[in-house]
Amino acid sequence: MFVDKDLQLNSLGKLKHFLSIQGQEQSLLTEILNTAESFADISAQQVKKFPLLRGKTIVNLFFENSTRTLATFELAATRLSADVLSMNIATSATSKGESLLDTIRNLEAMQVDMFVVRHSLSGAAHFIAQHTAPHISVINAGDGQHEHPTQAMLDMFTIRRAKQQFSGLRIAIVGDILHSRVARSQVHALNILGAEEVRVIAPKTLLPVEVESLGVSVYHDLTAGLKNVDVIIMLRLQKERMNSALLPSESEYFKCFGLSDEKLKIANKDAIVMHPGPINRGVEISSSVADGPQSVILQQVTNGIAVRMAIMSMAMQSNNARAE
Ligand code: NCD
């Protein structure tokens, strides 16, 4: 669904829109990681600003709430010297009845160069990319339960920094896979980048049907699933997307699927613990694990800036190349 590689690349095969991970080439994902690496190195210095997107206007169009994603997209654009406008559409024109396309047309009339879109409907960013003016790039910042490709790339960046390479790695993704656009993008990215094994660990009620077809091994038992893993990715219970009671209680859930110090000991000694945030302490992860030495949760947030700088600058450069 919504795999449209041609839509994402320009006529020279360069990134134009970044909408999904599914179907991308390994070389493109590696290019993003390598570009992010150079931004991360320079961002660690005192002066964090680059003139790459000077004169460009980026609009963050967020139809759904966000803290980390919006803030890091905004910082990434600012550090690339772009002009940035962040719009919380939930409280804006669409609530007055304006259609999505009319909102886009009005923003286009303000001469923007890039839309970063978060929407509760799967396919929303693809829809905008299909209908917007040809010089504008669109980046998907999370569409419904479909994909969250920039989150997956910052996760891949964090894994590569900790483990150097993907081959030989066993990764477990634990929790609410059913409602998670992050998990879907991560599974595609890990398989494209050549991980040894991707496991999903969840109760049956929180797994999509035919989840095996995504290229994962399925576990319903955390103790069995964590054996020999190098990376553990915990997911939030997305209660806002659950329309029926899929779980007995939060404390029961933590007992079976929550990551405690004891459960963490089952994984490899040097395993890292990740979570896209926001975390629910005591529901999917204990505070001692979230704040403990194996956690890289805050590194994920820091890395989000460099990875988003990489994706935005690559998309804008391919647009410039097209125009020349
Ligand atoms: C995720 C999202 O919005 O999909 N969070 C994020 O982008 N940092 C995951 C979540 O909300 O649980």
XYZ file of C-alpha atoms and ligand atoms in Angstrom:
336
model
C 0.000 0.000 0.000
C 1.158 3.521 -0.901
C 4.455 2.228 -2.324
C 5.265 4.677 -5.052
C 8.978 4.728 -5.551
C 8.722 6.880 -8.667
C 6.916 9.512 -6.658
C 9.739 9.628 -4.108
C 12.660 9.980 -6.536
C 13.272 12.657 -9.172
C 14.244 11.952 -12.794
C 17.899 11.569 -11.727
C 16.970 8.921 -9.138
C 17.563 11.308 -6.213
C 15.300 11.686 -3.190
C 12.516 14.215 -3.790
C 9.789 13.210 -1.326
C 10.396 10.973 1.713
C 7.104 9.187 2.264
C 7.820 5.578 3.237
C 10.612 3.087 3.855
C 8.916 0.152 2.154
C 10.421 -0.379 -1.286
C 13.428 1.936 -0.826
C 16.882 0.856 -1.994
C 19.537 -0.006 0.592
C 21.855 2.551 -1.050
C 19.409 5.403 -0.374
C 18.992 4.469 3.305
C 22.770 4.208 3.682
C 23.237 7.596 1.998
C 20.805 9.129 4.530
C 22.709 7.534 7.442
C 26.076 8.712 6.104
C 24.822 12.256 5.490
C 23.324 12.326 9.007
C 26.673 11.204 10.387
C 28.391 14.338 9.077
C 25.640 16.594 10.460
C 25.855 14.864 13.863
C 29.618 15.412 14.033
C 29.367 19.094 13.211
C 26.311 19.599 15.453
C 28.399 18.494 18.411
C 30.471 21.669 17.901
C 29.488 25.103 19.175
C 28.188 26.596 15.948
C 25.357 24.400 14.740
C 24.182 26.358 11.720
C 24.656 25.520 8.019
C 23.612 27.735 5.101
C 22.343 24.797 2.977
C 18.651 25.740 2.997
C 19.023 29.514 3.206
C 16.134 31.183 1.406
C 13.956 28.045 1.537
C 10.640 27.975 3.355
C 9.558 24.838 5.191
C 6.064 24.339 6.595
C 5.483 21.765 9.328
C 1.864 20.751 8.811
C 0.862 18.789 11.889
C -2.727 17.551 11.907
C -1.908 15.374 14.956
C -0.137 16.202 18.214
C 3.599 15.806 18.507
C 6.397 16.894 20.816
C 9.696 15.296 19.777
C 9.008 14.973 16.057
C 7.785 18.542 15.571
C 10.505 20.047 17.769
C 13.329 18.166 16.043
C 12.007 18.925 12.545
C 11.850 22.590 13.539
C 15.378 22.573 14.961
C 16.706 20.663 11.948
C 15.227 23.212 9.525
C 16.507 26.125 11.607
C 20.015 24.650 11.753
C 19.934 24.386 7.956
C 19.067 28.135 7.878
C 15.590 27.659 6.351
C 12.589 29.807 7.283
C 10.182 27.583 9.206
C 6.485 27.813 9.869
C 4.954 25.233 12.216
C 1.196 24.851 11.969
C -1.058 22.980 14.322
C -3.895 22.310 11.905
C -6.026 20.549 14.524
C -6.833 24.018 15.840
C -6.809 25.804 12.503
C -8.575 26.120 9.138
C -9.541 22.477 8.542
C -11.591 22.608 11.732
C -13.504 25.419 9.995
C -14.348 23.057 7.132
C -11.557 23.838 4.667
C -10.459 20.822 2.618
C -6.890 19.495 2.833
C -6.218 20.519 -0.765
C -7.453 24.071 -0.174
C -5.115 24.349 2.836
C -2.239 23.149 0.620
C -3.125 25.556 -2.229
C -3.127 28.489 0.212
C 0.249 27.554 1.633
C 1.635 27.068 -1.891
C 0.500 30.627 -2.611
C 2.897 31.702 0.164
C 5.781 30.252 -1.935
C 6.829 27.371 0.282
C 9.450 24.784 -0.746
C 8.708 21.853 1.562
C 5.845 20.362 3.559
C 6.538 18.139 6.565
C 3.236 16.375 7.180
C 1.788 14.456 10.121
C -1.775 13.207 9.737
C -4.028 10.617 11.365
C -4.959 9.181 7.951
C -2.679 6.608 6.293
C -1.564 7.921 2.895
C -2.066 11.629 3.698
C 1.533 12.615 2.861
C 1.402 10.602 -0.398
C -1.813 12.398 -1.312
C -0.210 15.805 -0.762
C 2.913 14.769 -2.723
C 0.713 13.726 -5.641
C -1.196 17.000 -5.698
C 1.283 19.668 -4.716
C 3.287 21.920 -7.094
C 6.230 20.109 -8.748
C 8.990 22.121 -7.031
C 7.730 21.260 -3.522
C 9.101 18.323 -1.488
C 6.941 16.419 0.997
C 8.230 14.553 4.042
C 6.036 12.131 5.946
C 6.227 12.766 9.705
C 3.774 9.933 10.478
C 0.598 8.932 8.596
C -2.032 7.029 10.577
C -0.951 3.453 11.234
C 1.029 3.288 8.000
C 4.618 4.627 8.277
C 6.852 7.034 10.171
C 9.953 6.883 7.957
C 12.075 9.613 9.560
C 11.604 7.999 12.994
C 12.771 4.663 11.562
C 15.846 6.346 10.048
C 16.825 7.997 13.334
C 16.401 4.602 14.970
C 18.640 2.984 12.316
C 21.189 5.749 12.889
C 21.128 5.103 16.644
C 21.542 1.346 16.105
C 24.406 1.815 13.640
C 26.214 4.186 16.015
C 25.941 1.637 18.849
C 26.540 -1.569 16.870
C 28.472 -0.353 13.774
C 26.612 -2.583 11.294
C 23.293 -4.355 10.740
C 24.506 -7.763 9.589
C 24.399 -10.302 12.399
C 22.046 -8.191 14.542
C 18.929 -9.612 16.204
C 16.334 -6.957 16.969
C 13.165 -7.384 19.035
C 10.277 -4.915 18.666
C 7.965 -5.277 21.663
C 4.393 -4.168 22.290
C 1.624 -2.541 20.296
C 2.729 -3.514 16.789
C -0.851 -3.360 15.489
C -1.228 0.416 15.821
C 2.427 1.348 15.322
C 3.536 3.196 12.175
C 6.991 3.299 13.780
C 7.210 -0.523 13.957
C 6.129 -0.886 10.313
C 8.824 1.519 9.106
C 11.447 -0.058 11.376
C 10.746 -3.588 10.115
C 11.141 -2.464 6.487
C 14.319 -0.498 7.267
C 15.952 -3.336 9.227
C 15.212 -5.846 6.475
C 16.487 -3.514 3.733
C 19.662 -2.791 5.726
C 20.346 -6.515 6.196
C 19.668 -7.278 9.883
C 20.006 -10.968 10.782
C 16.567 -11.300 12.397
C 13.685 -8.980 13.251
C 11.361 -10.299 15.962
C 8.032 -8.882 17.030
C 6.901 -9.717 20.560
C 3.280 -8.947 21.443
C -0.017 -10.389 22.594
C -2.099 -11.744 19.671
C -4.538 -8.843 20.035
C -1.795 -6.303 19.302
C -0.424 -7.878 16.114
C -1.683 -7.200 12.579
C -3.006 -10.202 10.633
C -0.364 -11.944 8.552
C 2.386 -9.985 10.315
C 4.899 -12.685 9.219
C 4.569 -11.430 5.647
C 6.470 -8.274 6.726
C 9.582 -10.435 7.223
C 9.576 -10.949 11.000
C 9.532 -13.847 13.438
C 6.625 -13.703 15.875
C 6.762 -14.288 19.637
C 3.963 -14.072 22.182
C 6.291 -14.593 25.130
C 8.770 -11.890 26.167
C 11.146 -14.286 27.943
C 11.515 -16.470 24.855
C 11.655 -13.512 22.454
C 14.438 -11.619 24.240
C 16.963 -14.482 24.116
C 20.100 -13.535 22.131
C 18.837 -10.126 21.047
C 21.180 -7.143 20.519
C 18.571 -4.391 20.278
C 15.233 -4.081 22.103
C 12.726 -1.549 20.799
C 9.801 -0.928 23.151
C 6.572 0.617 21.865
C 3.902 2.688 23.578
C 0.403 1.268 23.964
C -1.437 3.524 21.495
C -4.680 3.715 23.430
C -5.954 6.600 21.309
C -6.046 4.195 18.333
C -7.724 1.290 20.178
C -11.459 1.186 19.705
C -12.102 -1.926 21.772
C -10.635 -3.472 24.923
C -7.590 -5.310 23.560
C -5.902 -5.777 26.939
C -6.851 -6.934 30.435
C -5.146 -4.117 32.418
C -1.957 -2.037 32.319
C -0.435 -3.833 35.313
C -1.155 -7.221 33.731
C 0.387 -5.937 30.481
C 3.541 -4.801 32.298
C 3.858 -8.215 33.977
C 3.769 -10.008 30.620
C 5.260 -7.539 28.120
C 6.859 -4.742 30.158
C 10.664 -4.388 30.166
C 11.953 -4.680 33.739
C 15.576 -5.079 34.897
C 14.934 -8.797 35.254
C 13.620 -9.226 31.699
C 16.433 -7.111 30.295
C 18.965 -9.607 31.689
C 17.604 -12.242 29.266
C 18.895 -10.311 26.236
C 22.586 -10.121 25.264
C 24.696 -8.330 27.883
C 25.468 -5.396 25.599
C 21.901 -5.059 24.255
C 20.628 -1.508 23.821
C 17.103 -0.403 24.781
C 15.166 1.970 22.520
C 11.747 3.647 22.545
C 10.392 6.256 20.079
C 8.605 8.099 22.901
C 6.461 9.192 24.521
C 7.182 6.521 27.154
C 4.667 5.301 29.701
C 6.769 4.413 32.739
C 5.548 1.285 34.482
C 3.317 0.320 31.529
C 5.721 -0.812 28.789
C 9.050 -0.035 30.481
C 10.257 0.395 34.063
C 11.898 3.669 35.065
C 15.097 1.861 36.024
C 15.446 0.446 32.490
C 14.371 3.675 30.737
C 16.956 5.672 32.703
C 19.528 2.867 32.969
C 22.924 2.366 31.303
C 21.598 0.292 28.386
C 18.982 2.876 27.393
C 19.667 5.026 24.316
C 16.235 6.677 24.375
C 17.544 10.238 24.708
C 20.260 9.597 22.110
C 17.429 8.746 19.717
C 16.009 12.233 20.297
C 19.372 13.933 19.689
C 19.956 11.830 16.573
C 16.541 12.861 15.241
C 17.898 16.326 14.460
C 20.877 15.151 12.363
C 18.789 12.550 10.510
C 16.050 15.062 9.692
C 18.688 17.578 8.556
C 20.049 14.884 6.223
C 16.652 14.014 4.740
C 15.571 17.641 4.301
C 18.841 18.725 2.695
C 18.883 15.700 0.350
C 15.309 16.372 -0.776
C 15.996 20.067 -1.366
C 19.245 19.394 -3.235
C 17.499 17.040 -5.636
C 14.935 19.768 -6.293
C 17.713 22.282 -7.014
C 19.428 19.791 -9.333
C 16.167 19.364 -11.239
C 15.719 23.101 -11.623
C 19.240 23.698 -12.994
C 5.474 7.862 17.676
C 4.373 8.313 16.755
O 3.854 9.434 16.860
O 4.033 7.514 15.897
N 6.124 8.860 18.393
C 7.041 9.691 17.823
O 6.958 10.067 16.683
N 8.096 10.049 18.586
C 5.069 6.747 18.533
C 3.983 6.967 19.551
O 3.236 7.930 19.502
O 3.856 6.086 20.412
